[in-house]
Amino acid sequence: MRSDAIKKGLERAPHRSLLKAMGYTDEEIRRPLVGVVHAHNEIIPGHVHLDKICEAVKTGVRIAGGTPIAFATIGVCDGIAMNHRGMKYSLASREIVADSVEIMANAHPFDALVLIPNCDKVVPGMLMAMLRVNIPAVMVSGGPMLTGRYRGKDVHLVSVFEGVGRVKANTMTMEELNELEEAACPGCGSCAGMFTANSMNCLTEALGLGLPGNGTIPAVSAARIRLAKQAGMAVMHLLAEDIRPRDIATREAFENAMAVDMALGCSTNTVLHVPAVAREAGVDLPLATFNEVSVRTPHLCSLIPGGPHSMQQLDEAGGVAAVMSELEGLHQDVMTVTGKSLRENLEGVVSRNAEVIRPLNNPYHKVGGIAILYGNLAPDGAAVKQSAVADEMLKHSGPARVFNSEEEAQEAILAGNIKSGDVVIIRNCGPKGGPGMPEMLSPTSAIIGMGLGKSVALITDGRFSGGTQGACIGHVSPEAAEGGPIGMVKEGDRIIIDIPNHSLKLDVSEEEMEKRRAAWQPPAPKITSGYVARYARQVTSGSTGAVLKDK
């Protein structure tokens, strides 16, 4: 066993003594040592209950003959970090999560790992570490939050963000917003809807690194506790069979996960995280692969925020497994953390609700939920959640309204200075320029709240929350801070968007662009010291997953 390096033989007597200082018995030390990696804290609603999930996992490990040893990582709540300096630290935290798990797993050579994340950057960070360390491992999330109820309607966090715009547009009173604020987030769990956290938890399951149910069983359900115990038992089986994460996360498994991504209409943040996770597995996933998968995978689920159905309804309909049972062309012989193939896992699985999970002959859209756009405004690509775009905005042209920060754009939107037909450009918000590629949930929600969702587009080299809907195009690469064309757009320039044809163009001649390039100066760094300043110097483009440079 890997842990023999700290527990076997004469020279390891000091190591055993340190383990005994914490109360471990000789019998516990002799058993396989399983690291239980959790991100419990008291600042993230999706993580506040992970201590209970952790205890359930530890029970499962003990049932199956192992010794569980828990340790923690950091975590950022994207909702609380939104629209202020804190958002510069969100994406950057993914690398810290991955590095911290790697450090702990190798400094104390565990035989296996169970990883317990729930929210946006913690899930991909733990997946990256899982594949980097590559010892038998299972991931089990904390599960999605239930939707709230407000005046007879399902509501969620994004409803409150949009409520801010409605108050500004005089279509909602402050008293009504206060009532909504009380109702929108009814308890623990990752925010209700197919936002980034739930997207990544579903894709973990589709990838084969989480047990069936990982993406959709509600946080407050007893079934979530049972799943955590099963995860603890499952990792012991993987250890016995020496099945490792890279045996599971093959190119074929990633293609399966991307197909599920398209069928569910997941967050555009998956375009950042899936390639970053694949890189740790030694799998090359160019950005264009998303379009290749999208063209052949219909959009089968219309989930919050782009549609009416909740994560709870998706779970009741059969969850990720039921979605996979509807899809054709999946690689069904891939291994999963159940110790069985995907084909075996899907035996007898069917959709229990043909409206929540539509069949292939009646999809919500004939193509997948995400599109990658190219053109002279985004030579290396840009991402849009096309399943959440109104039909009338799939093709759009209009004058650029240029802002050099999210705060400037938000102020203009809420002041009523953005008009129907405008194309809002928010730049200097990429991985380097942000720094940290901040999410734009506040301005996108304000556009929706002020009734402009079907007439105004937003384009940025930053990114969007999974809660975003509308013609919102992010990840524009190269970013402005690297001299990308988005940094040279001028107020009033005509922007041409053609999502069905994967096109994003700036209607300016090449001669004029050459003049602008010659005159361009890089923006001054917004933060010059500390972690995110180092991150900005090392981070790569959004088109490559915003991973850190190797050198």
C-alpha positions as a printed NumPy array, in Angstrom:
array([[  0.   ,   0.   ,   0.   ],
       [  1.071,   3.571,  -0.674],
       [  0.689,   4.441,   2.991],
       [  3.301,   1.836,   3.958],
       [  5.812,   4.653,   3.408],
       [  4.702,   6.169,   6.73 ],
       [  3.608,   3.156,   8.764],
       [  5.655,  -0.008,   8.113],
       [  8.966,  -1.051,   9.591],
       [ 11.384,  -0.059,  12.308],
       [ 12.21 ,   3.345,  10.853],
       [  8.554,   4.347,  10.778],
       [  8.069,   4.104,  14.547],
       [  8.133,   7.95 ,  14.86 ],
       [  5.488,   8.243,  12.142],
       [  3.255,   5.696,  13.882],
       [  3.757,   7.564,  17.136],
       [  2.442,  10.749,  15.529],
       [ -0.602,   8.885,  14.198],
       [ -1.215,   7.466,  17.678],
       [ -1.052,  11.008,  19.085],
       [ -4.367,  11.58 ,  17.294],
       [ -5.923,   8.434,  18.738],
       [ -5.407,   6.016,  15.841],
       [ -5.004,   2.414,  16.977],
       [ -2.631,  -0.169,  15.543],
       [ -5.571,  -1.775,  13.748],
       [ -6.588,   1.524,  12.144],
       [ -2.997,   2.185,  11.1  ],
       [ -2.709,  -1.268,   9.504],
       [ -5.765,  -0.624,   7.306],
       [ -5.675,   1.411,   4.062],
       [ -5.552,   5.122,   4.836],
       [ -8.194,   7.021,   2.873],
       [ -7.975,  10.796,   2.634],
       [-11.405,  12.399,   2.865],
       [-10.974,  15.799,   1.243],
       [-13.77 ,  18.222,   2.095],
       [-14.379,  21.925,   1.6  ],
       [-16.679,  22.512,   4.581],
       [-16.903,  26.123,   5.748],
       [-19.472,  28.568,   7.065],
       [-19.438,  31.123,   4.236],
       [-20.72 ,  29.057,   1.268],
       [-24.342,  27.811,   1.364],
       [-23.291,  24.851,  -0.783],
       [-20.61 ,  23.891,   1.728],
       [-22.098,  24.622,   5.122],
       [-23.384,  21.033,   5.406],
       [-20.339,  19.243,   4.023],
       [-19.278,  18.246,   7.533],
       [-22.282,  15.893,   7.545],
       [-21.383,  14.548,   4.084],
       [-17.822,  14.032,   5.339],
       [-19.   ,  11.996,   8.335],
       [-21.154,   9.844,   6.046],
       [-18.197,   9.196,   3.733],
       [-16.046,   8.235,   6.712],
       [-18.743,   5.776,   7.8  ],
       [-18.705,   4.178,   4.339],
       [-14.908,   3.87 ,   4.36 ],
       [-14.989,   2.184,   7.788],
       [-17.765,  -0.192,   6.699],
       [-15.545,  -1.341,   3.827],
       [-12.446,  -1.806,   5.963],
       [-10.495,   1.43 ,   5.565],
       [ -9.368,   4.183,   7.906],
       [-10.745,   7.582,   6.854],
       [ -8.665,  10.692,   7.575],
       [-10.283,  14.046,   6.837],
       [ -8.641,  17.27 ,   5.721],
       [ -9.987,  20.507,   4.245],
       [ -9.45 ,  22.905,   1.35 ],
       [-10.47 ,  26.509,   0.776],
       [-13.587,  27.525,  -1.133],
       [-15.054,  30.744,  -2.558],
       [-18.783,  31.489,  -2.803],
       [-19.167,  33.046,  -6.243],
       [-22.486,  34.608,  -5.301],
       [-21.077,  36.414,  -2.27 ],
       [-17.883,  37.297,  -4.181],
       [-19.892,  38.705,  -7.12 ],
       [-19.534,  42.277,  -8.395],
       [-16.692,  43.437,  -6.131],
       [-12.971,  42.785,  -5.628],
       [-13.703,  39.313,  -4.299],
       [-14.596,  38.003,  -7.771],
       [-10.971,  38.448,  -8.852],
       [-10.112,  35.596,  -6.495],
       [-12.771,  33.108,  -7.58 ],
       [-11.328,  31.451, -10.689],
       [ -7.833,  31.825,  -9.259],
       [ -8.927,  29.747,  -6.249],
       [ -9.329,  26.691,  -8.516],
       [ -5.549,  26.334,  -8.754],
       [ -5.127,  26.676,  -4.974],
       [ -7.716,  23.942,  -4.385],
       [ -5.947,  21.619,  -6.84 ],
       [ -2.501,  22.353,  -5.437],
       [ -3.588,  21.95 ,  -1.814],
       [ -5.131,  18.521,  -2.452],
       [ -2.005,  17.434,  -4.334],
       [  0.192,  18.628,  -1.455],
       [ -1.843,  16.874,   1.23 ],
       [ -2.23 ,  13.63 ,  -0.716],
       [  1.482,  13.344,  -1.467],
       [  2.93 ,  14.718,   1.78 ],
       [  0.864,  12.118,   3.653],
       [  0.765,   9.212,   1.183],
       [ -2.87 ,   8.152,   1.299],
       [ -3.883,   4.943,  -0.409],
       [ -7.084,   6.451,  -1.827],
       [ -9.157,   9.635,  -1.753],
       [-12.807,  10.615,  -1.488],
       [-13.277,  14.256,  -2.494],
       [-16.228,  16.341,  -1.266],
       [-16.741,  19.649,  -3.1  ],
       [-19.936,  21.377,  -4.137],
       [-19.474,  24.836,  -5.594],
       [-18.085,  26.476,  -8.687],
       [-14.262,  26.325,  -8.551],
       [-13.927,  23.674,  -5.866],
       [-15.381,  20.927,  -8.076],
       [-12.959,  21.407, -11.   ],
       [-10.089,  22.105,  -8.6  ],
       [-10.645,  18.77 ,  -6.868],
       [-11.101,  16.99 , -10.21 ],
       [ -7.78 ,  18.427, -11.395],
       [ -6.054,  17.183,  -8.232],
       [ -7.775,  13.802,  -8.43 ],
       [ -6.302,  13.222, -11.892],
       [ -2.94 ,  14.744, -11.044],
       [ -2.379,  12.52 ,  -7.995],
       [ -4.013,   9.532,  -9.738],
       [ -4.678,   7.183,  -6.848],
       [ -8.034,   5.371,  -6.476],
       [-10.6  ,   8.098,  -5.84 ],
       [-14.315,   8.969,  -5.863],
       [-15.94 ,  12.387,  -5.851],
       [-19.231,  13.023,  -4.053],
       [-20.741,  16.509,  -4.033],
       [-22.951,  18.142,  -1.414],
       [-25.908,  18.326,  -3.813],
       [-28.101,  21.137,  -5.173],
       [-30.206,  23.577,  -3.147],
       [-33.963,  23.345,  -3.502],
       [-35.675,  26.197,  -5.325],
       [-37.443,  28.761,  -3.184],
       [-41.102,  29.736,  -3.519],
       [-42.226,  33.34 ,  -3.929],
       [-45.882,  34.177,  -4.548],
       [-46.578,  30.795,  -6.119],
       [-43.472,  30.674,  -8.329],
       [-40.125,  28.874,  -8.161],
       [-37.304,  31.33 ,  -7.423],
       [-33.555,  31.117,  -6.889],
       [-30.502,  33.31 ,  -6.393],
       [-30.589,  34.751,  -9.908],
       [-34.184,  35.867,  -9.296],
       [-32.775,  38.237,  -6.657],
       [-30.043,  39.566,  -8.974],
       [-32.704,  40.199, -11.621],
       [-34.894,  41.793,  -8.945],
       [-32.313,  44.562,  -8.552],
       [-32.86 ,  45.489, -12.222],
       [-36.624,  45.288, -11.781],
       [-36.517,  47.724,  -8.881],
       [-34.451,  50.102, -11.026],
       [-36.987,  49.685, -13.855],
       [-39.854,  50.376, -11.419],
       [-41.471,  46.986, -12.08 ],
       [-40.817,  45.754,  -8.517],
       [-40.901,  47.547,  -5.184],
       [-38.189,  47.352,  -2.529],
       [-40.703,  45.643,  -0.25 ],
       [-41.288,  42.94 ,  -2.872],
       [-37.527,  42.528,  -3.372],
       [-37.058,  42.094,   0.382],
       [-39.727,  39.386,   0.373],
       [-38.014,  37.688,  -2.572],
       [-34.642,  37.941,  -0.835],
       [-36.05 ,  36.001,   2.139],
       [-37.497,  33.254,  -0.07 ],
       [-35.017,  32.689,  -2.897],
       [-32.402,  30.531,  -1.146],
       [-34.297,  28.229,   1.246],
       [-31.362,  26.244,   2.623],
       [-28.031,  24.541,   2.053],
       [-26.768,  23.268,  -1.297],
       [-25.255,  24.527,  -4.528],
       [-27.467,  27.283,  -5.984],
       [-30.679,  25.92 ,  -7.506],
       [-30.467,  25.655, -11.289],
       [-28.073,  24.479, -13.98 ],
       [-25.495,  26.997, -12.849],
       [-21.752,  26.262, -12.774],
       [-21.634,  24.173,  -9.595],
       [-24.475,  21.874, -10.6  ],
       [-23.129,  21.728, -14.159],
       [-19.751,  20.491, -12.929],
       [-21.294,  18.05 , -10.457],
       [-23.418,  16.579, -13.26 ],
       [-20.404,  16.371, -15.563],
       [-18.386,  14.647, -12.823],
       [-21.037,  11.949, -12.851],
       [-21.11 ,  11.822, -16.67 ],
       [-17.318,  11.557, -16.729],
       [-17.545,   8.478, -14.504],
       [-15.741,   9.993, -11.5  ],
       [-18.9  ,  10.377,  -9.372],
       [-21.557,   7.809,  -8.496],
       [-24.998,   7.892, -10.185],
       [-27.011,  10.649,  -8.495],
       [-23.959,  12.794,  -7.714],
       [-25.174,  15.725,  -9.815],
       [-28.849,  15.9  ,  -8.905],
       [-29.816,  14.381,  -5.52 ],
       [-30.861,  17.408,  -3.384],
       [-28.55 ,  18.536,  -0.597],
       [-31.273,  18.123,   2.042],
       [-32.248,  14.601,   0.982],
       [-31.379,  11.537,   3.068],
       [-30.439,   9.964,  -0.265],
       [-27.48 ,  12.382,  -0.364],
       [-26.199,  10.966,   2.95 ],
       [-26.636,   7.429,   1.638],
       [-24.754,   8.374,  -1.53 ],
       [-21.871,   9.687,   0.585],
       [-21.688,   6.383,   2.474],
       [-21.738,   4.518,  -0.84 ],
       [-18.879,   6.708,  -2.078],
       [-16.819,   5.71 ,   0.946],
       [-17.484,   2.046,   0.231],
       [-16.907,   2.436,  -3.513],
       [-13.413,   3.859,  -3.082],
       [-12.373,   0.75 ,  -1.168],
       [-13.493,  -1.391,  -4.11 ],
       [-11.511,   0.822,  -6.506],
       [ -8.471,   0.427,  -4.25 ],
       [ -8.829,  -3.362,  -4.209],
       [ -9.086,  -3.428,  -8.018],
       [ -6.442,  -0.671,  -8.493],
       [ -8.802,   1.381, -10.681],
       [ -7.477,   4.933, -10.871],
       [ -8.947,   8.238, -12.102],
       [ -6.95 ,   8.25 , -15.343],
       [ -8.261,   4.746, -16.098],
       [-11.742,   6.315, -16.029],
       [-11.223,   9.831, -17.426],
       [-10.228,   8.834, -20.962],
       [-10.82 ,  10.798, -24.171],
       [-14.021,   8.765, -24.67 ],
       [-15.241,   9.623, -21.16 ],
       [-14.645,  13.333, -21.781],
       [-16.632,  13.123, -25.019],
       [-19.478,  11.534, -23.032],
       [-19.335,  14.362, -20.482],
       [-19.362,  17.007, -23.22 ],
       [-22.414,  15.365, -24.796],
       [-24.206,  15.543, -21.435],
       [-23.057,  19.167, -21.138],
       [-24.829,  19.926, -24.436],
       [-27.962,  17.929, -23.606],
       [-28.391,  19.628, -20.222],
       [-27.584,  23.18 , -21.371],
       [-24.817,  23.6  , -18.792],
       [-22.953,  26.745, -17.778],
       [-20.424,  28.255, -20.203],
       [-17.909,  27.889, -17.373],
       [-17.659,  24.23 , -18.362],
       [-15.739,  25.511, -21.403],
       [-13.037,  26.642, -18.943],
       [-13.103,  23.742, -16.546],
       [-13.504,  20.663, -18.75 ],
       [-10.324,  21.369, -20.791],
       [ -8.425,  22.179, -17.576],
       [ -9.481,  18.868, -16.032],
       [ -8.707,  17.009, -19.276],
       [ -5.21 ,  18.492, -19.3  ],
       [ -4.511,  16.856, -15.926],
       [ -5.679,  13.553, -17.409],
       [ -3.315,  13.93 , -20.361],
       [ -6.265,  14.365, -22.759],
       [ -6.131,  17.134, -25.377],
       [ -9.502,  18.888, -25.776],
       [ -9.235,  21.864, -28.155],
       [-11.952,  24.486, -27.786],
       [-13.399,  23.57 , -31.194],
       [-14.319,  20.134, -29.791],
       [-17.296,  21.748, -28.043],
       [-18.792,  22.716, -31.41 ],
       [-18.131,  19.249, -32.818],
       [-20.043,  17.656, -29.942],
       [-22.757,  20.333, -29.934],
       [-23.616,  19.802, -33.606],
       [-24.395,  16.115, -33.015],
       [-26.012,  16.425, -29.554],
       [-29.503,  17.926, -29.149],
       [-30.517,  20.022, -26.159],
       [-32.914,  17.803, -24.178],
       [-33.405,  19.636, -20.853],
       [-34.682,  23.182, -20.327],
       [-33.444,  23.962, -16.839],
       [-33.271,  27.073, -14.676],
       [-32.073,  29.747, -15.526],
       [-32.786,  29.336, -19.256],
       [-35.891,  27.195, -18.781],
       [-38.63 ,  26.281, -16.299],
       [-37.367,  23.043, -14.733],
       [-35.436,  22.697, -11.476],
       [-32.616,  20.4  , -10.419],
       [-35.096,  18.585,  -8.181],
       [-37.326,  17.892, -11.183],
       [-34.307,  16.634, -13.139],
       [-33.491,  14.285, -10.274],
       [-37.095,  13.045, -10.102],
       [-36.97 ,  12.407, -13.861],
       [-33.968,  10.118, -13.427],
       [-31.048,  12.534, -13.299],
       [-27.882,  12.395, -15.365],
       [-28.18 ,   8.648, -15.928],
       [-31.611,   9.118, -17.538],
       [-30.215,  11.86 , -19.787],
       [-27.395,   9.544, -20.842],
       [-29.896,   6.764, -21.533],
       [-31.594,   9.039, -24.101],
       [-28.411,   9.969, -25.956],
       [-27.043,   8.064, -28.906],
       [-23.375,   7.606, -29.736],
       [-22.037,   7.575, -26.175],
       [-18.972,   5.46 , -25.45 ],
       [-20.672,   2.94 , -23.179],
       [-17.712,   0.653, -22.508],
       [-15.838,   3.241, -20.432],
       [-15.086,   2.414, -16.783],
       [-16.722,   4.35 , -13.914],
       [-16.207,   4.641, -10.144],
       [-18.921,   2.065,  -9.587],
       [-16.324,  -0.434, -10.791],
       [-18.636,  -1.142, -13.716],
       [-18.854,   0.168, -17.26 ],
       [-21.239,   2.929, -18.25 ],
       [-23.207,   0.326, -20.19 ],
       [-23.743,  -1.688, -17.003],
       [-24.662,   1.434, -15.015],
       [-27.341,   2.376, -17.566],
       [-29.042,  -1.036, -17.696],
       [-32.744,  -0.521, -16.993],
       [-32.401,   3.286, -16.69 ],
       [-35.14 ,   5.298, -18.407],
       [-36.407,   8.859, -18.269],
       [-39.425,   9.211, -15.983],
       [-40.576,  12.561, -17.405],
       [-40.534,  13.206, -21.149],
       [-40.92 ,  16.971, -20.654],
       [-38.036,  17.419, -18.2  ],
       [-35.817,  15.037, -20.219],
       [-37.108,  15.104, -23.754],
       [-36.483,  12.211, -26.17 ],
       [-34.182,  12.651, -29.157],
       [-37.139,  13.033, -31.537],
       [-38.508,  16.006, -29.578],
       [-35.583,  18.107, -28.276],
       [-35.787,  21.674, -27.032],
       [-33.129,  22.505, -29.632],
       [-31.587,  20.36 , -32.35 ],
       [-28.083,  21.334, -31.279],
       [-26.389,  21.443, -27.896],
       [-26.552,  24.106, -25.216],
       [-23.163,  25.741, -25.802],
       [-21.604,  27.248, -28.928],
       [-18.069,  28.485, -29.57 ],
       [-17.952,  31.571, -31.805],
       [-15.04 ,  32.709, -33.959],
       [-14.296,  35.789, -36.026],
       [-12.118,  38.873, -36.093],
       [-13.43 ,  39.902, -32.661],
       [-12.558,  36.494, -31.166],
       [ -9.825,  34.829, -33.272],
       [ -9.23 ,  32.163, -30.607],
       [-12.905,  31.75 , -29.771],
       [-15.692,  32.929, -27.45 ],
       [-18.417,  30.988, -25.608],
       [-22.187,  31.44 , -25.428],
       [-24.946,  29.432, -23.753],
       [-27.054,  29.341, -26.909],
       [-29.857,  27.354, -25.257],
       [-30.577,  30.396, -23.039],
       [-30.635,  32.938, -25.902],
       [-33.983,  34.225, -27.198],
       [-34.621,  33.292, -30.832],
       [-34.636,  36.93 , -31.919],
       [-31.109,  37.406, -30.517],
       [-29.44 ,  34.417, -32.176],
       [-28.543,  36.81 , -34.973],
       [-28.009,  40.427, -33.974],
       [-26.039,  43.469, -34.977],
       [-25.774,  46.768, -33.207],
       [-23.519,  49.563, -31.967],
       [-20.831,  48.793, -29.416],
       [-21.196,  50.423, -26.007],
       [-17.683,  50.067, -24.595],
       [-16.777,  49.749, -20.909],
       [-13.416,  48.963, -19.352],
       [-14.84 ,  47.378, -16.216],
       [-17.929,  45.553, -14.967],
       [-18.649,  48.38 , -12.532],
       [-18.838,  50.981, -15.334],
       [-21.185,  48.781, -17.35 ],
       [-23.423,  47.994, -14.369],
       [-23.768,  51.696, -13.564],
       [-24.742,  52.503, -17.164],
       [-27.291,  49.684, -17.35 ],
       [-28.995,  50.582, -14.072],
       [-29.004,  54.289, -15.015],
       [-31.001,  53.469, -18.161],
       [-28.204,  54.45 , -20.546],
       [-28.277,  51.177, -22.499],
       [-30.923,  51.065, -25.202],
       [-32.595,  48.362, -27.285],
       [-30.222,  47.108, -29.991],
       [-27.004,  47.997, -28.156],
       [-24.091,  45.575, -27.801],
       [-22.452,  46.074, -24.403],
       [-18.691,  45.41 , -24.478],
       [-16.975,  44.791, -21.112],
       [-13.228,  44.34 , -21.518],
       [-10.028,  44.1  , -19.484],
       [-11.766,  41.348, -17.521],
       [ -9.96 ,  38.254, -18.809],
       [ -7.784,  35.836, -16.816],
       [ -4.87 ,  38.304, -16.911],
       [ -6.718,  41.603, -17.197],
       [ -9.404,  40.986, -14.562],
       [ -7.366,  39.571, -13.077],
       [ -9.094,  36.27 , -12.512],
       [-11.705,  36.516, -15.286],
       [-14.579,  37.797, -13.102],
       [-18.145,  36.616, -13.663],
       [-20.707,  39.098, -14.971],
       [-23.909,  37.997, -13.259],
       [-24.766,  41.482, -12.009],
       [-24.863,  43.262, -15.425],
       [-26.451,  40.306, -17.217],
       [-29.143,  40.053, -14.559],
       [-29.669,  43.804, -14.684],
       [-30.213,  43.605, -18.46 ],
       [-32.865,  40.901, -17.919],
       [-34.418,  42.734, -14.983],
       [-34.762,  45.941, -16.977],
       [-36.567,  44.172, -19.801],
       [-33.688,  44.255, -22.312],
       [-32.971,  40.525, -22.49 ],
       [-34.42 ,  40.185, -25.995],
       [-32.84 ,  43.304, -27.466],
       [-29.382,  43.842, -25.92 ],
       [-26.281,  41.641, -26.242],
       [-23.279,  41.596, -23.904],
       [-19.757,  40.586, -24.94 ],
       [-16.767,  40.254, -22.61 ],
       [-13.32 ,  38.75 , -22.254],
       [-14.468,  37.88 , -18.748],
       [-16.949,  35.119, -18.099],
       [-20.525,  34.561, -16.985],
       [-22.146,  32.841, -14.083],
       [-24.035,  29.68 , -14.908],
       [-27.012,  31.783, -13.814],
       [-26.698,  33.981, -16.895],
       [-29.293,  33.943, -19.652],
       [-29.654,  35.973, -22.824],
       [-27.261,  36.886, -25.657],
       [-24.217,  36.964, -23.412],
       [-20.931,  36.024, -25.063],
       [-17.892,  35.507, -22.861],
       [-14.342,  34.14 , -22.827],
       [-13.46 ,  36.335, -25.843],
       [ -9.891,  35.34 , -26.71 ],
       [ -7.291,  36.726, -26.976],
       [ -8.313,  38.994, -24.107],
       [ -7.845,  42.765, -24.138],
       [ -4.893,  42.654, -21.742],
       [ -3.041,  40.441, -24.233],
       [ -3.72 ,  42.749, -27.173],
       [ -6.849,  40.965, -28.376],
       [ -9.215,  42.788, -30.789],
       [-11.798,  43.333, -28.026],
       [ -9.332,  45.821, -26.54 ],
       [ -9.487,  47.903, -29.726],
       [-13.253,  48.216, -30.143],
       [-14.438,  51.845, -30.15 ],
       [-17.77 ,  53.275, -29.03 ],
       [-20.297,  52.945, -31.855],
       [-18.446,  50.253, -33.852],
       [-20.891,  47.805, -35.412],
       [-20.797,  44.298, -33.906],
       [-22.27 ,  41.358, -35.877],
       [-23.361,  38.268, -33.93 ],
       [-24.404,  35.076, -35.743],
       [-24.689,  32.275, -33.172],
       [-26.098,  29.569, -35.519],
       [-23.08 ,  30.063, -37.78 ],
       [-20.62 ,  30.364, -34.867],
       [-19.568,  33.865, -35.911],
       [-18.612,  36.996, -33.949],
       [-17.362,  39.942, -35.996],
       [-16.299,  43.531, -35.572],
       [-17.39 ,  45.51 , -38.668],
       [-14.142,  47.431, -39.039],
       [-11.659,  47.189, -41.927],
       [ -8.346,  45.416, -41.454],
       [ -6.54 ,  48.646, -42.325],
       [ -8.293,  50.455, -39.474],
       [ -7.541,  47.565, -37.116],
       [ -3.841,  47.78 , -38.017],
       [ -3.845,  51.46 , -37.018],
       [ -5.557,  50.621, -33.718],
       [ -3.079,  47.808, -32.992],
       [ -0.177,  50.16 , -33.573],
       [ -1.643,  52.69 , -31.131],
       [ -2.683,  50.13 , -28.483],
       [ -1.062,  50.172, -25.062],
       [ -1.53 ,  47.381, -22.5  ],
       [ -3.656,  48.393, -19.51 ],
       [ -1.926,  48.805, -16.168],
       [ -2.322,  45.816, -13.81 ],
       [ -5.245,  46.301, -11.441],
       [ -3.579,  44.376,  -8.607],
       [  0.204,  44.459,  -8.255],
       [  0.903,  42.283,  -5.21 ],
       [ -0.298,  39.093,  -3.584],
       [ -1.665,  35.873,  -5.013],
       [ -3.826,  37.194,  -7.86 ],
       [ -0.952,  39.384,  -9.102],
       [  1.188,  36.23 ,  -9.356],
       [ -1.756,  34.433, -10.949],
       [ -2.127,  37.157, -13.594],
       [  1.538,  36.752, -14.568],
       [  1.217,  32.969, -14.929],
       [ -2.299,  32.384, -16.305],
       [ -3.026,  31.388, -19.892],
       [ -5.946,  32.326, -22.139],
       [ -9.572,  31.485, -21.486],
       [ -9.429,  29.521, -24.745],
       [ -7.048,  27.055, -23.072],
       [ -8.993,  26.743, -19.817],
       [ -7.174,  29.57 , -17.988],
       [ -4.651,  27.074, -16.645],
       [ -1.273,  28.231, -15.367],
       [  1.807,  28.228, -17.564],
       [  4.149,  25.301, -17.053],
       [  7.158,  27.638, -17.148]])
